[in-house]
mmCIF file of C-alpha atoms in Angstrom:
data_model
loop_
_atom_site.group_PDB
_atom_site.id
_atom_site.type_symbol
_atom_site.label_atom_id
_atom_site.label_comp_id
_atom_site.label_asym_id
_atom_site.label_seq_id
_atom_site.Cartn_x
_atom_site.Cartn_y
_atom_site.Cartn_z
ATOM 1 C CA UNK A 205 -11.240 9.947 -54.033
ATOM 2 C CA UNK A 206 -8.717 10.124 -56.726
ATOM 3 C CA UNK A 207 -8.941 7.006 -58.981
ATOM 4 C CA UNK A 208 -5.746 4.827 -60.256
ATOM 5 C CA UNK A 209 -6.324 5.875 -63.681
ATOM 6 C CA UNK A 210 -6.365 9.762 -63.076
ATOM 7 C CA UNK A 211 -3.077 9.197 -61.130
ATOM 8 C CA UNK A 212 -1.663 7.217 -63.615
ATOM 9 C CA UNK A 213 -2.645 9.739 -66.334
ATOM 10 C CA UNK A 214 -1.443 12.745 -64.237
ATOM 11 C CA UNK A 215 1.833 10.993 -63.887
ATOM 12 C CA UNK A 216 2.567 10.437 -67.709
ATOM 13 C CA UNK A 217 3.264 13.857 -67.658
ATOM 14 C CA UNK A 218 5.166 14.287 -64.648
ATOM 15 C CA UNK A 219 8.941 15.090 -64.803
ATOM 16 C CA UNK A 220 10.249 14.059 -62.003
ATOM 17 C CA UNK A 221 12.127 10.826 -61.500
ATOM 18 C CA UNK A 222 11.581 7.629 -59.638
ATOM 19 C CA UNK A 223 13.891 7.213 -56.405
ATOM 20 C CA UNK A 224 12.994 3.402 -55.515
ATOM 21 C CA UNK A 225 14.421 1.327 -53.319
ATOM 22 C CA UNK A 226 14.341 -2.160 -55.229
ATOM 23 C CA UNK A 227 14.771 -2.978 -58.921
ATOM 24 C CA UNK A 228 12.620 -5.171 -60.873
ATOM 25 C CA UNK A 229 15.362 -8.215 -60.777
ATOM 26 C CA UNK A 230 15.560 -8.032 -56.677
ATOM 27 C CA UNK A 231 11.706 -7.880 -56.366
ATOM 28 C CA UNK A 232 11.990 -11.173 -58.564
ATOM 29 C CA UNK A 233 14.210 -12.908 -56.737
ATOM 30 C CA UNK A 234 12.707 -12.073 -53.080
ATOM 31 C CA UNK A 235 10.792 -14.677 -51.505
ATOM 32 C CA UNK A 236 7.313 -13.420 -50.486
ATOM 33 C CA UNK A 237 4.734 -14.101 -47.608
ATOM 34 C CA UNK A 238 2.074 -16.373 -48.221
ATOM 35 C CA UNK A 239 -1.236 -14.459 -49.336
ATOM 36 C CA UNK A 240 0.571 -11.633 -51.490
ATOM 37 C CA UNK A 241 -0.523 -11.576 -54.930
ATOM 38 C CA UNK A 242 2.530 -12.595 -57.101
ATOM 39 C CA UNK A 243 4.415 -9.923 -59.216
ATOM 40 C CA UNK A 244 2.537 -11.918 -62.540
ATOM 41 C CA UNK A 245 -1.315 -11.214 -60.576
ATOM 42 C CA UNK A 246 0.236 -7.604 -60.053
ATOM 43 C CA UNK A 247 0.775 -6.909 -64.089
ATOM 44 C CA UNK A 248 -2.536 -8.727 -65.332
ATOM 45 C CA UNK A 249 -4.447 -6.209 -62.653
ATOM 46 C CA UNK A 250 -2.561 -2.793 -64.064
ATOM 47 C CA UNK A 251 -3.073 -4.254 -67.632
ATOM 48 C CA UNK A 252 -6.809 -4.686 -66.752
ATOM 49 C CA UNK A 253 -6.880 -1.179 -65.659
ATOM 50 C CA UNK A 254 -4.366 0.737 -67.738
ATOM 51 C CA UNK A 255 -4.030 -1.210 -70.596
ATOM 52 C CA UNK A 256 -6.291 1.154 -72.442
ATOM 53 C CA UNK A 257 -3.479 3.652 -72.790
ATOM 54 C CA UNK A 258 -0.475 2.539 -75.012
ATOM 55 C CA UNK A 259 1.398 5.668 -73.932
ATOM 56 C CA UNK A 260 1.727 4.074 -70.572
ATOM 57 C CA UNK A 261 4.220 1.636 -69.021
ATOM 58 C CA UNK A 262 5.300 0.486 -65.171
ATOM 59 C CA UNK A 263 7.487 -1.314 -63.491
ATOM 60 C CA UNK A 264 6.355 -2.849 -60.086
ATOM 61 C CA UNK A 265 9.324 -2.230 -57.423
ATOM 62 C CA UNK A 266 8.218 -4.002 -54.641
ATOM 63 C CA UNK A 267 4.666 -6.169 -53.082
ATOM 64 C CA UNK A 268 4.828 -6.695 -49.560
ATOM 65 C CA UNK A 269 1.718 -6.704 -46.850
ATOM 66 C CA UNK A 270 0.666 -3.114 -45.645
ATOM 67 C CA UNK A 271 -0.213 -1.892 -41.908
ATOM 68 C CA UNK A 272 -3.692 -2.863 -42.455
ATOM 69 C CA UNK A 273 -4.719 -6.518 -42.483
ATOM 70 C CA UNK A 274 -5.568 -8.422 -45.715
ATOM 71 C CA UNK A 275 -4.700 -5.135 -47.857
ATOM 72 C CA UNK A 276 -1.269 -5.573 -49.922
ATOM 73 C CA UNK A 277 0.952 -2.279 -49.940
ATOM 74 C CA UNK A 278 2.516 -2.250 -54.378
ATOM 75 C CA UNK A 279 4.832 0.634 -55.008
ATOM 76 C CA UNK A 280 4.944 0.873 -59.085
ATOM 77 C CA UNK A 281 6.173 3.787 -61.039
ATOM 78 C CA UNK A 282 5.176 4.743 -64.192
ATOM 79 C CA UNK A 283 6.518 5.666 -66.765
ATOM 80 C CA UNK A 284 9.498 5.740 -65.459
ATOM 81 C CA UNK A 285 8.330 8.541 -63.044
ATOM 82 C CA UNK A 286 7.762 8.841 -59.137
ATOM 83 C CA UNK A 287 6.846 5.549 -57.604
ATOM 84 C CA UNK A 288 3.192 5.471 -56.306
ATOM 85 C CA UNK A 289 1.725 3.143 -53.280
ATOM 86 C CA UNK A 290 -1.181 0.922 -54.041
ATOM 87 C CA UNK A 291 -3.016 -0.323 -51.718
ATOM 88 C CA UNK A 292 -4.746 -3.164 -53.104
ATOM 89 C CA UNK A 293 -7.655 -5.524 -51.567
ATOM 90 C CA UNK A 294 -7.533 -8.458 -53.793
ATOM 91 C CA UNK A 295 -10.663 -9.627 -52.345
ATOM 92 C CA UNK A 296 -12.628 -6.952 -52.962
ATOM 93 C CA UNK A 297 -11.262 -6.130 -56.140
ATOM 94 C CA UNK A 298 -10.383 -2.825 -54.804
ATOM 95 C CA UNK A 299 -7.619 -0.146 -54.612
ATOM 96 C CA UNK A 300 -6.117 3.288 -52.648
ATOM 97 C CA UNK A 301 -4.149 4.992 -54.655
ATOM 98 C CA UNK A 302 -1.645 7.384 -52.561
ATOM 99 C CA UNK A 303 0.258 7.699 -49.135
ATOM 100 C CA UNK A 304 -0.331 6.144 -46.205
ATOM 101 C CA UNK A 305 -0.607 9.245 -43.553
ATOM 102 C CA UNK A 306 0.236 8.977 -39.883
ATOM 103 C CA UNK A 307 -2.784 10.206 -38.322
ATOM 104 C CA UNK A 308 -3.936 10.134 -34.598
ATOM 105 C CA UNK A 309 -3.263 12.460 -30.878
ATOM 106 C CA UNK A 310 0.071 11.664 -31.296
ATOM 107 C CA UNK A 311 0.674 10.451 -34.642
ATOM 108 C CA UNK A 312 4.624 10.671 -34.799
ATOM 109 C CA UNK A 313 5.283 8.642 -32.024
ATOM 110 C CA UNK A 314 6.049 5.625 -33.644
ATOM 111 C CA UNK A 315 8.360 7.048 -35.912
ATOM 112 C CA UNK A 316 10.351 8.880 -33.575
ATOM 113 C CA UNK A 317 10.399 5.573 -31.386
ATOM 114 C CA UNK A 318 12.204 4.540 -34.768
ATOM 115 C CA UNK A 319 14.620 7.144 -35.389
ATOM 116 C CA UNK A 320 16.449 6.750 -32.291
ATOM 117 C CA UNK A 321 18.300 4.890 -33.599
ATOM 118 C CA UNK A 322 19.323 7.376 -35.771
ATOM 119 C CA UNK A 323 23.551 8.155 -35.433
ATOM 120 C CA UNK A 324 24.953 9.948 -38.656
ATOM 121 C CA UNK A 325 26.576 13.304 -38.459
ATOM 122 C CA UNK A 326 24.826 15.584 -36.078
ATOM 123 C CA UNK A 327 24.618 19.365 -35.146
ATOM 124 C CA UNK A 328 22.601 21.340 -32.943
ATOM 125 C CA UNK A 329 22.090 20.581 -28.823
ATOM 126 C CA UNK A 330 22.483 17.420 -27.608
ATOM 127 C CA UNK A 331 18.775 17.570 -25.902
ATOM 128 C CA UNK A 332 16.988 19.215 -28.436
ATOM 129 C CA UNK A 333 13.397 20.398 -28.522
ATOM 130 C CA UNK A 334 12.719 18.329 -31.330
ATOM 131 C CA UNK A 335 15.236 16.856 -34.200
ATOM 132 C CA UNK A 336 15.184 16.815 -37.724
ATOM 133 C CA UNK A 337 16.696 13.996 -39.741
ATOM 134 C CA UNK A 338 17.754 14.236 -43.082
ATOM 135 C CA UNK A 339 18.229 10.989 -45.302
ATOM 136 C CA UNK A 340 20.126 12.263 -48.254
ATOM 137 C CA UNK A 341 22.327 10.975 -51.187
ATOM 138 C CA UNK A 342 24.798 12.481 -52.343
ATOM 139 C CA UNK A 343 23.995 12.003 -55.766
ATOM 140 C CA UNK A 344 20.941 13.005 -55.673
ATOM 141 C CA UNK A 345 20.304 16.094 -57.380
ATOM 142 C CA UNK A 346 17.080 16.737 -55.456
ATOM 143 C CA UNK A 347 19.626 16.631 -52.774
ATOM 144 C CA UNK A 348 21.730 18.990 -53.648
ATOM 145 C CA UNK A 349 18.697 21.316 -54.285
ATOM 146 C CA UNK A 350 17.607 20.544 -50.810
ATOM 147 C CA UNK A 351 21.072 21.258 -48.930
ATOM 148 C CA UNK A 352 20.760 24.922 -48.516
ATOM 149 C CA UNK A 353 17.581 24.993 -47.806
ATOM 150 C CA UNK A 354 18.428 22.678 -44.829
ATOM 151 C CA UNK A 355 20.986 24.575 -43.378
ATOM 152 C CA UNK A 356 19.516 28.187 -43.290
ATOM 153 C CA UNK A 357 16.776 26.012 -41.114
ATOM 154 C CA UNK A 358 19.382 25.129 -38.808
ATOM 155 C CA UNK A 359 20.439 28.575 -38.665
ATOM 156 C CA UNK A 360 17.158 29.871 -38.227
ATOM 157 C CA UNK A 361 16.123 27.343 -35.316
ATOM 158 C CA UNK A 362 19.006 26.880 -33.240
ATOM 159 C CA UNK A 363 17.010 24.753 -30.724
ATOM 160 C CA UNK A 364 16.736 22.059 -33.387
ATOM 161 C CA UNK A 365 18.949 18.927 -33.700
ATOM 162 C CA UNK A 366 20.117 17.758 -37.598
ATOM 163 C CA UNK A 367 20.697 14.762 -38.279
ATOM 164 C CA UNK A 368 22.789 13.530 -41.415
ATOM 165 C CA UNK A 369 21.466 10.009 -42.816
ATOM 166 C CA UNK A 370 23.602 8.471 -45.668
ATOM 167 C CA UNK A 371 20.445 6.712 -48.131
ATOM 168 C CA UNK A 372 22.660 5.814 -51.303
ATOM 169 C CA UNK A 373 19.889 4.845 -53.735
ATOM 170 C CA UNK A 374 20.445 1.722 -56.218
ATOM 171 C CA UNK A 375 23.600 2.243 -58.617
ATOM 172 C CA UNK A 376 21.202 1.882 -60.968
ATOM 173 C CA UNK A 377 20.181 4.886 -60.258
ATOM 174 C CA UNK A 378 23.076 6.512 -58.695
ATOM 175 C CA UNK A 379 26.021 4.936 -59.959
ATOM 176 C CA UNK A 380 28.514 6.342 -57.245
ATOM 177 C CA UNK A 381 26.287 7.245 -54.704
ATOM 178 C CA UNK A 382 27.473 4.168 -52.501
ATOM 179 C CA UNK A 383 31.382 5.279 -53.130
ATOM 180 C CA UNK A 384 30.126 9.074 -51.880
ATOM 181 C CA UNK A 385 28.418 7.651 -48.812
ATOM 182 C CA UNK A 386 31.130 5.616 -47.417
ATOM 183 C CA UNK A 387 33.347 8.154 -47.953
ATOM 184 C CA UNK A 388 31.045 10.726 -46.409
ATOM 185 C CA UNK A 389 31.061 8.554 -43.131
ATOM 186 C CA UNK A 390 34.721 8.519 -42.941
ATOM 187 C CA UNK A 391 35.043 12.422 -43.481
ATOM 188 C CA UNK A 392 32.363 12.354 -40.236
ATOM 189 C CA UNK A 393 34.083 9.833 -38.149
ATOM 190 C CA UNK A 394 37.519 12.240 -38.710
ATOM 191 C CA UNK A 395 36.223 15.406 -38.132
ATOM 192 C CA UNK A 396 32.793 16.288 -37.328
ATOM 193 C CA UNK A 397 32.988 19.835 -38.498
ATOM 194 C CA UNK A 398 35.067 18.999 -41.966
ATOM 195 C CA UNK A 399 32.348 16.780 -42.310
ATOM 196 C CA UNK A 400 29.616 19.727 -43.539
ATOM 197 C CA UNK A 401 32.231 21.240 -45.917
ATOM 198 C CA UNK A 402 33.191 17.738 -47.192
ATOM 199 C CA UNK A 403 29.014 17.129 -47.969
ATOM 200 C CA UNK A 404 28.554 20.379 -49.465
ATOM 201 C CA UNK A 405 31.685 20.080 -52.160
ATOM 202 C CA UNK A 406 30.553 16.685 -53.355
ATOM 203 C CA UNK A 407 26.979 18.486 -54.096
ATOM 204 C CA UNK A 408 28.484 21.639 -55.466
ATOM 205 C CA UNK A 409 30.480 19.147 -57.427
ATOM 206 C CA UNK A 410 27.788 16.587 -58.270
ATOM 207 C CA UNK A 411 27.878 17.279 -62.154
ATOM 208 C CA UNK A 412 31.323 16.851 -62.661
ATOM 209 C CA UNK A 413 31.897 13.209 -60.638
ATOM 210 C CA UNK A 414 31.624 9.698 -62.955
ATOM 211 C CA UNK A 415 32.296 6.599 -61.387
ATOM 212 C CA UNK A 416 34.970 5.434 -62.972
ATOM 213 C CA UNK A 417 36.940 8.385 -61.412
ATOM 214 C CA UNK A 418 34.807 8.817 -58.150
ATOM 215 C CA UNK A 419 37.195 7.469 -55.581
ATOM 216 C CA UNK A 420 40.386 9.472 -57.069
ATOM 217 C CA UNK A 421 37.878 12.624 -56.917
ATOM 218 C CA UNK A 422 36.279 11.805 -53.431
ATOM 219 C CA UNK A 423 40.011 11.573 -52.067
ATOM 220 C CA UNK A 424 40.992 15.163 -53.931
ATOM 221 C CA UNK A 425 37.363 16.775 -52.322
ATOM 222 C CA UNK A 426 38.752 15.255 -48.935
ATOM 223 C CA UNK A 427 41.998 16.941 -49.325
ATOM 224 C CA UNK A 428 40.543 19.870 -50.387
ATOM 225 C CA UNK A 429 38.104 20.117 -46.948
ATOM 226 C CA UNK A 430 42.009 19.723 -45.068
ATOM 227 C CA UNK A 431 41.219 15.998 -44.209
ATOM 228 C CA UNK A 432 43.779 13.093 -44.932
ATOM 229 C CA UNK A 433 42.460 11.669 -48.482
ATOM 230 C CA UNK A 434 44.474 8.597 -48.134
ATOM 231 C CA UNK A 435 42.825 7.728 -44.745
ATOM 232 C CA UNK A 436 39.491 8.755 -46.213
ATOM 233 C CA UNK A 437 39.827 6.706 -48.943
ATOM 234 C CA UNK A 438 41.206 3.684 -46.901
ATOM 235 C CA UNK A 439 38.382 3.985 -44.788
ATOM 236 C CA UNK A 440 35.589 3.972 -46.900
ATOM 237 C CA UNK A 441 36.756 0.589 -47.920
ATOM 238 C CA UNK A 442 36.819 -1.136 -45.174
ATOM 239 C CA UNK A 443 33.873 -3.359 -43.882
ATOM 240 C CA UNK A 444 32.776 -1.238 -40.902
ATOM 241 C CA UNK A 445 32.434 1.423 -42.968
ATOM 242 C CA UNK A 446 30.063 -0.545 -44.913
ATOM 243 C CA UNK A 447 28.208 -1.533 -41.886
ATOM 244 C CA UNK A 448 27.803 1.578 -40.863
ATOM 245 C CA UNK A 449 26.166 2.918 -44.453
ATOM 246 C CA UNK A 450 23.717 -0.290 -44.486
ATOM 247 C CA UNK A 451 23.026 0.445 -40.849
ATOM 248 C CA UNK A 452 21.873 3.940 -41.872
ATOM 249 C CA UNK A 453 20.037 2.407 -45.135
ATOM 250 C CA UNK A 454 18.266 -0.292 -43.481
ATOM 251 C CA UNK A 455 16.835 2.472 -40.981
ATOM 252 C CA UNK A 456 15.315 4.174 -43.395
ATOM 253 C CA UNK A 457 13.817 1.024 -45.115
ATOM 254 C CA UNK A 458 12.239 0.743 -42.064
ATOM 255 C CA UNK A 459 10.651 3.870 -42.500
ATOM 256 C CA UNK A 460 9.467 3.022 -46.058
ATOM 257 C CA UNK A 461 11.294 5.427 -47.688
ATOM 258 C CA UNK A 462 11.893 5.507 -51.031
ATOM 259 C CA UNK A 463 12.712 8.914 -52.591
ATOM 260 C CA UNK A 464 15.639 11.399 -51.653
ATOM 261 C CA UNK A 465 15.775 13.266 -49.799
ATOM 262 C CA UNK A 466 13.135 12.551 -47.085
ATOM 263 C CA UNK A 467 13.271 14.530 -44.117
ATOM 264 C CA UNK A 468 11.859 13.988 -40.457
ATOM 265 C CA UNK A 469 10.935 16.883 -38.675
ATOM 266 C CA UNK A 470 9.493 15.831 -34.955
ATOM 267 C CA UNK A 471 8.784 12.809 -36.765
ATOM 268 C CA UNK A 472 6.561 14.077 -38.872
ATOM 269 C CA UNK A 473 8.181 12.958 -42.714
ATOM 270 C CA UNK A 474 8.754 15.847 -45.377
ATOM 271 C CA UNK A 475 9.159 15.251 -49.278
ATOM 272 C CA UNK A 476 10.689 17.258 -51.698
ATOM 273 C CA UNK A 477 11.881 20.239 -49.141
ATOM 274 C CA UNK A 478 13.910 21.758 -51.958
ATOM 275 C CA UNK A 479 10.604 22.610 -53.642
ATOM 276 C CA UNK A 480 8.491 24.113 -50.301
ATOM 277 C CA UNK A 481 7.998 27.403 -50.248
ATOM 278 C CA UNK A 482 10.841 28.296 -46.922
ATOM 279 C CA UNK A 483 8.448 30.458 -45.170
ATOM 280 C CA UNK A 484 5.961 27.450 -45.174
ATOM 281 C CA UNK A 485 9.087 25.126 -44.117
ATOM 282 C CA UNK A 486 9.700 27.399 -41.201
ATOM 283 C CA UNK A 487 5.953 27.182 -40.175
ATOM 284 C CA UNK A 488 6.245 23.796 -40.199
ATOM 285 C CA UNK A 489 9.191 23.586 -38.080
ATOM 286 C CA UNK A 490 7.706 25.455 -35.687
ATOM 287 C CA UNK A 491 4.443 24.017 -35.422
ATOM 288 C CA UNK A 492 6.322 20.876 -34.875
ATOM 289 C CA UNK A 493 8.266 22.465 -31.791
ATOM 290 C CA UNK A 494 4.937 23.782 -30.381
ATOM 291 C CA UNK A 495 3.543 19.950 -30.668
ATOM 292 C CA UNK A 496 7.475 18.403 -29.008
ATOM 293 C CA UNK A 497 6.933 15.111 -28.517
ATOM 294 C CA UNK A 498 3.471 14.933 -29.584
#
């Protein structure tokens, strides 16, 4: 079993960074269930257990109850790095450290059940042996990273549905990731197809965009992909077009996800696929369309 400290001290190091859903000030001002420890019970337990390090900090992103009774679920990055679960049994005094797995005969089900309701961007058969689903910002550079490697899978398995999920993460964060994504769902409700080229010049494009001059940038990509910029740009502002983009957000909240990009395959979720091996992605893929629908 790998202890809190350990993970806490093998995360000082780490280089990658966090990709939460909530900020500090929104986990503040949520109200929570009766029974959850408050956010103040929260910091005096991590200080109890971590305060031995002065190298380390955190910053608690959310407290909510967890899939198994009388256990709270904390996700908490430190130092500024990856957030972490931690599944804490305040009655016991005790704590997981990690992911909750699915695990079971048919361990996906529930999360397919979920993703159903899926309905960004799409490609591949209509009735599909399986489908993967992509949530994705475009700001993201672990994104942009992951885009290639993405397609040449739906290249290599035809049979396989994709699925496009906008997941803006916080503008604190990603200051124009929002702007990108309503765009994005514009470009896809104009043309399908322009829709792939449209995703694929914000990301080879990423570095250059600020947000100060995102929209007059987003409208020259759109041009540039031969849609109508002015009707892109007109759309994205509109409140359906919001609706749609918190539609696809609040799915994957459902989901708990809180990095980008996280990818479903059968169900089955998938971290960091720019940074998997592609033979052992392609294994994977296929060992989920042996096990369709199970």
């Amino acid at each position: 079993m790998v202890s809190f400290a350990s993970v806490a001290l093998a995360q000082s190091t780490a280089t990658k960074p966090t990709a939460a859903l909530s900020s500090p000030a929104t986990l503040a001002s949520q109200a929570k269930p009766s029974g959850l420890p408050t956010q103040e019970q929260v910091e005096i337990a991590l200080r109890r257990t971590l305060g031995y390090d002065s190298s380390l900090t955190w910053t608690i992103y959310d407290i909510r109850p967890s899939r198994i009774p009388d256990v709270t679920e904390i996700l908490v990055a430190l130092n500024k790095q990856q957030a972490i679960h931690v599944y804490w049994s305040a009655a016991t005094q005790q704590a997981v450290v990690g992911d909750m797995i699915p695990f079971g005969p048919d361990p996906y089900a529930p999360i397919r059940a979920k993703l159903e309701a899926a309905d960004g961007p799409a490609r591949g058969p209509q009735q599909a042996v399986i489908t993967m689903i992509d949530f994705s910002d475009l700001e993201c550079p672990h994104c942009k990273a992951a885009q290639p490697v993405l397609e040449k899978l739906v290249t290599d398995f035809p049979q396989v549905r994709f699925v496009f999920q906008q997941f803006p993460l916080p503008a604190s964060l990603h200051p124009w990731a929002m702007k990108a994504a309503l765009y994005a769902d514009c470009a896809s409700r104009m043309d399908k197809d322009t829709f792939w080229k449209y995703v694929d010049t914000i990301f080879e494009n990423q570095g250059a965009i600020a947000l100060a001059t995102a929209d007059d940038q987003l409208k020259v990509f759109a041009t540039a992909v031969g849609l109508d910029g002015q009707k892109v740009a007109a759309c994205a502002a509109t409140p359906e077009a919001q609706a749609r983009v918190k539609k696809s957000m609040e799915l994957g909240q459902s989901l708990d996800i809180n990095e980008t990009p996280t990818v479903f395959v059968n169900g089955r979720q998938v971290r960091s696929v720019g940074s998997i091996p592609y033979d052992q992605l392609k294994t994977l893929v296929q060992f989920e369309i042996d096990h369709a629908g199970k």
